[in-house]
Structures are given as structure tokens and as C-alpha cells.
XYZ file of C-alpha atoms in Angstrom:
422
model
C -55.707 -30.609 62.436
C -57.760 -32.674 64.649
C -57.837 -36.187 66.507
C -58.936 -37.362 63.028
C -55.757 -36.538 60.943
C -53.776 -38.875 63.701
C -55.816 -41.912 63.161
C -55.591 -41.176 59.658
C -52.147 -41.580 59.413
C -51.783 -44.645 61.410
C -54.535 -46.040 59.186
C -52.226 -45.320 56.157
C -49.964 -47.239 58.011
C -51.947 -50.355 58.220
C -52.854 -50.516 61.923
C -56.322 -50.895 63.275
C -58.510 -49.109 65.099
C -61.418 -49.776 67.294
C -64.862 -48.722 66.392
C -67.104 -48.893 69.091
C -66.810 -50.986 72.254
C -69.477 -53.030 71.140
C -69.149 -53.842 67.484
C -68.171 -57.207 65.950
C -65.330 -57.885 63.691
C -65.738 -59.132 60.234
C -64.718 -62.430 58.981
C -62.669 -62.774 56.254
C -64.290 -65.787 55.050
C -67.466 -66.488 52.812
C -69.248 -67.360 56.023
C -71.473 -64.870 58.222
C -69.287 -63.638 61.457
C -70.897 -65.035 64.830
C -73.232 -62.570 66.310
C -71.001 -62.118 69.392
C -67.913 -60.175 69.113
C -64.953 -61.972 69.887
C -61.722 -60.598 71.193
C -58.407 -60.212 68.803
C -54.922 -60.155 69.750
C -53.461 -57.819 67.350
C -50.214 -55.257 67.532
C -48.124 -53.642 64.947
C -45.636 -50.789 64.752
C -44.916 -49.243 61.444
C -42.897 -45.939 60.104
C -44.422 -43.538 57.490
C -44.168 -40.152 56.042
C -46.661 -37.798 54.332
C -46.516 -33.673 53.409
C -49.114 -31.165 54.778
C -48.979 -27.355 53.091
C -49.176 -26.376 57.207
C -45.491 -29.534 57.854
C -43.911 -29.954 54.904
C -42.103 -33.125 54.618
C -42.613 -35.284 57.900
C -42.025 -38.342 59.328
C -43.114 -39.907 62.444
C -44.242 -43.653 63.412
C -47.675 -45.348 64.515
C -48.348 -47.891 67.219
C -51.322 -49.992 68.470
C -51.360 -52.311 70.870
C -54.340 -54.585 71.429
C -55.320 -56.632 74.421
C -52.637 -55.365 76.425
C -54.554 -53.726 79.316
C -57.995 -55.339 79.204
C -59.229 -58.554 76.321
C -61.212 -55.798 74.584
C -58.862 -52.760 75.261
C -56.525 -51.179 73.041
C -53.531 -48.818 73.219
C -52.694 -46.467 69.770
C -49.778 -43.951 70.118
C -48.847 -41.721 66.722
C -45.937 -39.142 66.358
C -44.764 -37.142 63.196
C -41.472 -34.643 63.233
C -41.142 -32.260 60.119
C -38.761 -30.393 58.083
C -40.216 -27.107 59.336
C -40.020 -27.798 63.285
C -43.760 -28.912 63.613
C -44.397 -32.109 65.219
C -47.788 -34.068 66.373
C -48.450 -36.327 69.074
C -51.193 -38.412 69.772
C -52.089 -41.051 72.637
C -55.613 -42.854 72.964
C -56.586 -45.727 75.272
C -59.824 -47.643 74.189
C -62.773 -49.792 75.051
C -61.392 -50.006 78.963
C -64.454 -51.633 80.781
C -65.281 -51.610 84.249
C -68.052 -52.955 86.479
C -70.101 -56.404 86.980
C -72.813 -54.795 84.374
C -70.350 -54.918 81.299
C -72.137 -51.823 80.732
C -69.419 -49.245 81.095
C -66.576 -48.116 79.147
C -64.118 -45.741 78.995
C -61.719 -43.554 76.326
C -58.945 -41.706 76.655
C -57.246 -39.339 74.287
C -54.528 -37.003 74.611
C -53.036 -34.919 70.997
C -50.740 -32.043 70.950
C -49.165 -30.375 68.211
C -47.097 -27.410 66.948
C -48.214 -26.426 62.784
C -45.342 -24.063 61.827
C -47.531 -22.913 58.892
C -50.918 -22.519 59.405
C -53.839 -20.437 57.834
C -56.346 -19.969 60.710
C -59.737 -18.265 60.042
C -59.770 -15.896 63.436
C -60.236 -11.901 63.292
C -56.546 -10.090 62.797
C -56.054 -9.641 59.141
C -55.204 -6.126 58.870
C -56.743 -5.806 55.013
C -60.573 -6.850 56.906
C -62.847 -5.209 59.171
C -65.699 -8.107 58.896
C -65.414 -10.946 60.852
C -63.111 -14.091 59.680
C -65.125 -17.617 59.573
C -68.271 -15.815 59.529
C -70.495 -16.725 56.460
C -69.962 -14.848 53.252
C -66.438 -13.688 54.528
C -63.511 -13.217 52.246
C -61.654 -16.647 51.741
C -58.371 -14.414 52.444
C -59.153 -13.144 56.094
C -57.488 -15.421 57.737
C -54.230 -15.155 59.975
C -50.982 -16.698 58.604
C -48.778 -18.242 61.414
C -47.752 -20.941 63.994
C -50.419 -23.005 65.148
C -50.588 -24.884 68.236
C -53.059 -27.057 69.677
C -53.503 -29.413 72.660
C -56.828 -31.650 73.130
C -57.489 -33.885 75.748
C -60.970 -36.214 75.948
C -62.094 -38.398 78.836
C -64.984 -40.494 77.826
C -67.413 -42.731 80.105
C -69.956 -44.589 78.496
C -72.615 -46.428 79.768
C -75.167 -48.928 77.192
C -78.354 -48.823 78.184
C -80.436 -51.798 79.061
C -83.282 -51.010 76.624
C -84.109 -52.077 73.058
C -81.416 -54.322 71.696
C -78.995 -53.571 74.437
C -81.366 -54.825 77.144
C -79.471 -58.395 77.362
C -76.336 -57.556 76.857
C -74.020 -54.366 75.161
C -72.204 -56.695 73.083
C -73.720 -55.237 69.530
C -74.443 -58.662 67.286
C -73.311 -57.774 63.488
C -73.875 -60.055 61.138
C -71.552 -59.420 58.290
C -69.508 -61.425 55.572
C -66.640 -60.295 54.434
C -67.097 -56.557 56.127
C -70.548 -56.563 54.491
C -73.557 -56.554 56.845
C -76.100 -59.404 55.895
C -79.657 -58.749 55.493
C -82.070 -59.502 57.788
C -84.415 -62.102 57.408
C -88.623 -61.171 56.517
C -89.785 -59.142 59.488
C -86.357 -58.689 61.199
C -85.258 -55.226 62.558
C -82.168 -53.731 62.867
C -81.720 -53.583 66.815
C -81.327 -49.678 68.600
C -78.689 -49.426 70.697
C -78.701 -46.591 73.513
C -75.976 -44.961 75.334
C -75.109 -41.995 77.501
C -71.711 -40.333 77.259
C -70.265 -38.405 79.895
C -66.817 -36.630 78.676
C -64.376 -33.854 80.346
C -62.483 -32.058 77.918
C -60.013 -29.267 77.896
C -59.136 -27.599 74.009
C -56.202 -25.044 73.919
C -55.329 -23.050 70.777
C -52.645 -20.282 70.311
C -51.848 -18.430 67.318
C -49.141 -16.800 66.640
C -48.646 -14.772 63.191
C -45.856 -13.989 61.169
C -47.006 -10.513 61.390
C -46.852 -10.390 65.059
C -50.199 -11.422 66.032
C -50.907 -13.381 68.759
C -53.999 -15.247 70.572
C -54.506 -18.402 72.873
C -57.917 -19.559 73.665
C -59.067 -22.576 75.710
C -62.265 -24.365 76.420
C -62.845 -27.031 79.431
C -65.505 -28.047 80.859
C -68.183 -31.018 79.973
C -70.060 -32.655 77.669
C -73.616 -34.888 78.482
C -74.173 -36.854 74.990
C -77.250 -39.284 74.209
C -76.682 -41.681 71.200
C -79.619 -43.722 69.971
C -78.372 -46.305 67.553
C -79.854 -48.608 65.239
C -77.451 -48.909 62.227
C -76.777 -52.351 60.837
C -72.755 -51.984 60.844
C -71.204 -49.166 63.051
C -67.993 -48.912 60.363
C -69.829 -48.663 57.471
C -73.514 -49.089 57.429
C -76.094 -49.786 55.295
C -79.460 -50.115 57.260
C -80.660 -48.595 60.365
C -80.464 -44.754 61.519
C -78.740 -42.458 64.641
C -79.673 -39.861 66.473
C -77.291 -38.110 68.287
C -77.907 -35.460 70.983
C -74.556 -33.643 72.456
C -74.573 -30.703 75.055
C -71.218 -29.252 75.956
C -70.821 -27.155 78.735
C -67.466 -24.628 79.898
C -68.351 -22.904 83.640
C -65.964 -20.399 82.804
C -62.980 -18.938 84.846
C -61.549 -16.112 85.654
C -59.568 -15.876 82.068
C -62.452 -17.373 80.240
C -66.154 -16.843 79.316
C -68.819 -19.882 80.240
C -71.252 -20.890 77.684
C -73.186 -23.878 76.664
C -73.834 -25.267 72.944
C -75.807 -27.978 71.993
C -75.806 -30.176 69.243
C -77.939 -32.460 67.224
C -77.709 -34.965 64.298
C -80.045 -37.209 62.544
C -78.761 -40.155 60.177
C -80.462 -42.453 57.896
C -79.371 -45.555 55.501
C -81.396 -46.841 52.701
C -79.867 -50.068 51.190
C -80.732 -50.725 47.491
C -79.193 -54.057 47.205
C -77.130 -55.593 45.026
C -76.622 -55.959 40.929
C -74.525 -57.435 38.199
C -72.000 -54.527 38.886
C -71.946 -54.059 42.275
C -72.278 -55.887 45.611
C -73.988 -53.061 47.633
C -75.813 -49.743 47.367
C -76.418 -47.596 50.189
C -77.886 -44.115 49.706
C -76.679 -42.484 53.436
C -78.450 -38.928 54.580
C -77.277 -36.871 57.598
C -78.743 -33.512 59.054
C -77.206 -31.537 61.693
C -77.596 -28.863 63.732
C -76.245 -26.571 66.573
C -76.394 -23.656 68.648
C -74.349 -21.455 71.458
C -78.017 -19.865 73.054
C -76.272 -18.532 75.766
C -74.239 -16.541 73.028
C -75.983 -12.705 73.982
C -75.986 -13.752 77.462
C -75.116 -10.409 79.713
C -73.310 -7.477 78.970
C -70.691 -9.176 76.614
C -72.233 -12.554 76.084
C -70.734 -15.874 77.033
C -69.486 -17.389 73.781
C -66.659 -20.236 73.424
C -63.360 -19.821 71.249
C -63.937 -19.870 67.967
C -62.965 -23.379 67.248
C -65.366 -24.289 69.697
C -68.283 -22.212 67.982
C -70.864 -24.039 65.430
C -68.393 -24.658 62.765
C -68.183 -26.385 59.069
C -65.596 -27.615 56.718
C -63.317 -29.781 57.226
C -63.506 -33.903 56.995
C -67.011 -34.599 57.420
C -69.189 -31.272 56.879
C -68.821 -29.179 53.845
C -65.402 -31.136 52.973
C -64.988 -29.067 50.115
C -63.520 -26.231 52.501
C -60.870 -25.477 55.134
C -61.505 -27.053 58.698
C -63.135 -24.564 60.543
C -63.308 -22.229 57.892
C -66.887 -20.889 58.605
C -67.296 -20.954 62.553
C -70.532 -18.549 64.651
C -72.997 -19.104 66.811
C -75.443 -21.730 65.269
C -75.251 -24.251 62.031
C -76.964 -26.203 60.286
C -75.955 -28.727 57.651
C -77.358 -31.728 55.067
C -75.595 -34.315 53.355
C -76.575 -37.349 51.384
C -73.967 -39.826 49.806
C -74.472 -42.750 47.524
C -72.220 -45.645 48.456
C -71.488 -48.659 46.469
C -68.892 -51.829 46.328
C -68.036 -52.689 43.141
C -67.695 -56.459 42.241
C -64.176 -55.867 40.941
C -62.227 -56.279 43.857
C -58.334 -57.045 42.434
C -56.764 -55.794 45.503
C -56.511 -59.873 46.609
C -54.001 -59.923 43.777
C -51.594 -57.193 44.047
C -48.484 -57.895 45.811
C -47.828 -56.475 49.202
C -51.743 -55.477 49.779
C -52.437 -59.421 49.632
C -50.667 -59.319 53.004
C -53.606 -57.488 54.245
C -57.331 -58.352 55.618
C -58.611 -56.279 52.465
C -61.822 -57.210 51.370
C -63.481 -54.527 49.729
C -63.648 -50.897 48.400
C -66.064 -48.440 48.085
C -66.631 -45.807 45.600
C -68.704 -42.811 46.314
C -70.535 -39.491 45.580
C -72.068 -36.748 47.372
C -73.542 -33.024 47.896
C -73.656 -31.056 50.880
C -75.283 -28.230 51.823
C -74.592 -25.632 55.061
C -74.525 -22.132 56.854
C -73.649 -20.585 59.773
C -75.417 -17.551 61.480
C -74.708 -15.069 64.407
C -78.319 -15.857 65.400
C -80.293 -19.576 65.592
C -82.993 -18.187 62.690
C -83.889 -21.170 60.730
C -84.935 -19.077 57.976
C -81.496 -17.523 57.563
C -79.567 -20.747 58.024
C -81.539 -21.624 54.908
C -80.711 -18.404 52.702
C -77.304 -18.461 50.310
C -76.514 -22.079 51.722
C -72.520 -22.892 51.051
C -72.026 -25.983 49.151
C -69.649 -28.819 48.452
C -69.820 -32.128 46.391
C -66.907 -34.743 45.425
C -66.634 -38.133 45.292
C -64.206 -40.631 47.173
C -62.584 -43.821 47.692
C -63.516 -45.984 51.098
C -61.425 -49.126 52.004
C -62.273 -52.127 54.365
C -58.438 -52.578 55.605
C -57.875 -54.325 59.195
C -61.288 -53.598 60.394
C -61.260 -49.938 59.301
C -62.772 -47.721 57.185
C -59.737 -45.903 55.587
C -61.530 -43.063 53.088
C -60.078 -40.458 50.692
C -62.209 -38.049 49.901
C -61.915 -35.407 47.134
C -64.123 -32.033 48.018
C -65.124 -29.134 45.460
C -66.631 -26.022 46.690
C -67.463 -21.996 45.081
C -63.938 -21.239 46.869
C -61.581 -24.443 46.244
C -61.018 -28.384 46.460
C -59.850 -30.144 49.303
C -57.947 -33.654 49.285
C -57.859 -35.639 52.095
C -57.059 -39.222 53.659
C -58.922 -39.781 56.868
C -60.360 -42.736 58.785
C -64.116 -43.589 58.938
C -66.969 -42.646 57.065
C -68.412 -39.074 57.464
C -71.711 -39.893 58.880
């Protein structure tokens, strides 16, 4: 479970969520949305309940608040109860600015939970002797137990005055109807840069049914560069990103430093419209990572192994487990097509009318991915694991609400998240 799975359930719930600090909001109209974002004044509070094979039945409540701590801020609180004892908490503050500049912004996020039921892919299976997560392993060496997990993320950001962000952060979107227009002959998506600067402390303790029991933590730093030129931050259909992250834990007495570094590449490639469909967007992602200070010393300095290069989960190898393959270095391709159907009835349906619903999206995709105890390029391209699917994205409030199914050599995987994958 990750920060993720909360805003996915408060998405279910119909609240919205911000995107980036700097991103405009769509119109709902046939018009194009002014090129300056403009500040809403939104809040809701709304009930819910869902079943997880790690919760069982639950049921918990969503809250966001909007405008109540700065005009661009926003508060979002989430917490579930279930039948089995396990419970999940979530707290986030957004978009907080600070400074004449209008340059600087600030999250916060706090999430703690207790899984009652969890299968986590760490050594201490008695039936193995190879390592659990690592690739090839057995899809049963995993530890069966209570899961808990605590996460907390502060983020200061700072928009660059370069390229399109040289006059002011405030990223201009064209878009009708949560559709980005296209530019006029000659025009060019604007790049906008950022640095991130982000404490963070990650706790995880496992205990099994068996009697096992571990509890790792990570905090530390993490520097991140983010060069953006995509078209629509929610869902885009032009433009590229590069993103550059490198996290850093000085260690403690109880806990080995390391340092990882991480890397992605994005690109969108809009095909236009047809008689069937309003938009086509073919989207490709590559990523990469590495822990080099991994065979550092006598006994290396390597982070917890949900801190490791890992894949599966919601937006890399989906067809598999979160976490399920997790070592020292990664790499990973995806490309999706993306389209919006003309047939849009959701205008009609009862209920849903009451909703700023404009379109959905179907779409399709392969993925490809390995992890490797060592960063050899060569073998992070030998016996690749795979995953392809297809999925559902919604435009609701402002959001990207997807469902995604996933189909890999070792199972499927369902899941109702928020945002697209890349």
C-alpha cells in the first residue's frame, strides 16, 4: 500500500485533488480555459467502503478542503477501519506558497497504516534459500503476516526562471473540456524546470504468522530535478519529462547509509483526432535506477528493501505485486496508447450528471523490466519480466481517476488508482 492507494480512494469518492502547483483547471465549457490558472473554492466530505485481500471489508471517509490555508492551497485527510483490525490514515497539505518570487512551494504528507494480512516479498520463508523479490524468484517466497507502514514526505519546490517558467510559474494550459488544444503552426509546448528538495522518513515492520519478525526504516533526503514540457500535467498528450531523483539516508547507529539514484525519460506523440475518437496519444516512458554504493565496505550500505530499485505495483510492471521484484538497480519501458472515444454518455446517467465529467479514456499497453544485484546493462536486458493490460481513465473533478487491469507470466492485477502512470 502506498500514498497512491489513499488518493485513490478519495478519488472514488468524488473529491479532487491537486496536480501540480502550477497547472490550470479545465473548463467545462466548449470554450478554451484562460491560460492563467485561476483559484477554486471547492470542499467535500464523503463516506465509502471498498475490500482489499490484505483488509477485508472496510470503511473509512475522505476529506478535502480547498482554499482554506492559502487561495491555491489545499487540505485532503482519508481514513479506512476494517473488519480484520487494519486501518489507514492519510494527511497531505498542498500547493502552500511562500516568498515575494511565487516561486516556492511546499507539500506535506503524512500515511500510516496497519495491513492485518499481508504477503510481503522479504527473505524468511522457511521452504527458500534464494532471495525473495530478487528476479526469477519463486512467486511463493514471500512472508505471510501483519504489515505496518508509516511514511512521511516534506516537499520544497522551487520553479525555475528559465524556459517557459522565466515570467512567471503559473503553467498556461490551454484545454477544452480537460482536453489540451493544439498549438498553433510553429508553437512549442513550453519546459518547465524545477528543483525538489524533500526529507523523508519510511518505516516498515513485518510481523508473520509464523513468528517472523522485521522493522526497517529509511530517512534521510532526496535532491530531485524535473524538466517539464508536457502539454497537460493530468493527462498529456504533447511534450516530454525528464526526471532526475537522488535519495540519500546518512545512516545511524541502527541503520546502514546509502545513496540511489534515479532517472526517467517520458515522451507523448499525439495522433489527432477521427470519426471515432477525439484524441490519440501514443505515451512512452523509460526508467532507470541504481543503489552504487550497494558493495560499499565490508557489508555494503544498502537501503530496506522497499527502498531498493523495485517494480510492480501501479505504474511499473502493473501486472505484479507492489514491490514484488526489489535489488540493487532497474530498469524499465513502457509505451501506452491512449484514446477518448466520442461516445461520452456519462452526461446522461443519473447521479454522475452531478459531476464535472467530461471524458473517458480507454487504453492499452506493454511493459517490459528487470532488476539486478549489479547495474550491468546487459543483464538488465536478459529474460526481461513483462506485463500488458488495458484500462479505463476518467476526467472527474479535475482528476485522472484510472483502473487499470494488469496480466503478467505469474498473475493479473486489478486496481483503481489516481493519475496516469507516466
Amino acid at each position: 500500500m502506498s500514498r497512491l492507494f489513499l488518493l485513490s480512494l478519495a478519488m472514488v469518492s468524488g473529491l479532487s485533488f491537486p496536480a501540480m502547483a502550477d497547472e490550470s483547471e479545465s473548463q467545462p465549457n466548449d470554450k478554451p480555459a484562460e491560460t492563467v490558472a485561476q483559484p477554486q473554492s471547492r470542499s467535500a466530505a464523503v463516506p465509502f467502503v471498498f475490500t482489499s485481500s490484505s483488509m477485508g471489508f472496510s470503511v473509512g471517509a475522505a476529506a478535502s478542503l480547498q482554499g482554506v490555508l492559502q487561495e491555491r492551497s489545499q487540505l485532503v485527510a482519508v481514513g479506512t477501519y476494517s473488519e480484520n483490525d487494519s486501518y489507514v490514515a492519510f494527511l497531505g497539505a498542498y500547493n502552500l506558497h511562500f516568498g515575494d518570487s511565487g516561486r516556492w512551494f511546499v507539500d506535506l504528507q503524512a500515511f500510516d497504516a496497519r495491513l492485518r494480512e499481508s504477503d510481503v516479498y522479504i527473505d524468511g520463508n522457511p521452504a527458500f534459500d534464494s532471495p525473495a523479490g530478487a528476479h526469477g524468484s519463486d512467486v511463493n517466497n514471500f512472508v505471510l503476516g501483519e504489515e505496518s507502514q508509516r511514511d512521511l514526505y516534506a516537499t520544497l519546490r522551487y520553479v525555475l526562471p528559465w524556459g517557459a517558467g522565466k515570467h512567471s510559474p503559473q503553467r498556461r494550459s490551454r484545454v477544452v473540456a480537460g482536453i489540451p488544444v493544439a498549438p498553433e503552426d510553429g508553437e512549442q509546448v513550453g519546459a518547465y524546470t524545477s528543483v525538489e528538495f524533500e526529507p523523508f522518513y519510511r518505516e516498515r515492520k513485518v510481523e508473520g504468522f509464523d513468528g517472523f519478525y522485521q522493522k526497517d526504516k529509511t530517512q534521510g533526503v532526496s535532491l530531485k530535478l524535473d524538466h517539464d514540457a508536457r502539454d497537460f500535467i493530468p493527462s498529456p498528450s504533447r511534450g516530454h519529462r525528464l526526471e532526475l531523483q537522488l535519495h540519500r539516508d546518512f545512516g545511524s547507529g541502527e541503520r546502514s547509509s546509502y545513496t540511489k539514484w534515479e532517472a526517467q525519460y517520458s515522451q507523448y506523440l499525439n495522433f489527432g483526432a477521427n470519426r471515432w475518437s477525439k484524441q490519440q496519444v501514443l505515451a512512452l516512458t523509460a526508467y532507470t535506477s541504481d543503489v552504487p554504493t550497494w558493495d560499499s565496505g565490508a557489508e555494503g550500505h544498502r537501503p530496506p528493501w522497499f527502498a531498493e530499485s523495485t517494480l510492480g505495483g501501479w505504474n511499473r510492471l502493473r501486472g505484479y505485486q507492489g514491490a514484488r521484484f526489489h535489488d540493487r538497480s532497474a530498469v524499465f519501458y513502457g509505451a501506452e496508447y491512449r484514446t477518448i472515444p466520442r461516445w461520452q454518455p456519462q452526461g446522461a446517467i443519473p447521479f454522475i450528471d452531478r459531476y464535472y465529467f467530461p471524458w473517458w479514456q480507454f487504453a492499452v499497453y506493454g511493459e517490459l523490466g528487470r532488476v539486478n544485484d549489479s547495474y550491468d546493462l546487459g543483464e538488465l536486458h536478459k529474460d526481461m519480466d513483462w506485463t500488458v493490460g488495458f484500462g479505463v481513465r476518467m476526467w472527474v473533478e479535475n482528476v485522472v481517476a484510472r483502473v487499470d487491469w494488469g496480466f503478467s507470466e505469474e498473475e493479473s492485477q486489478l486496481r483503481v488508482v489516481v493519475n496516469q502512470p507516466f
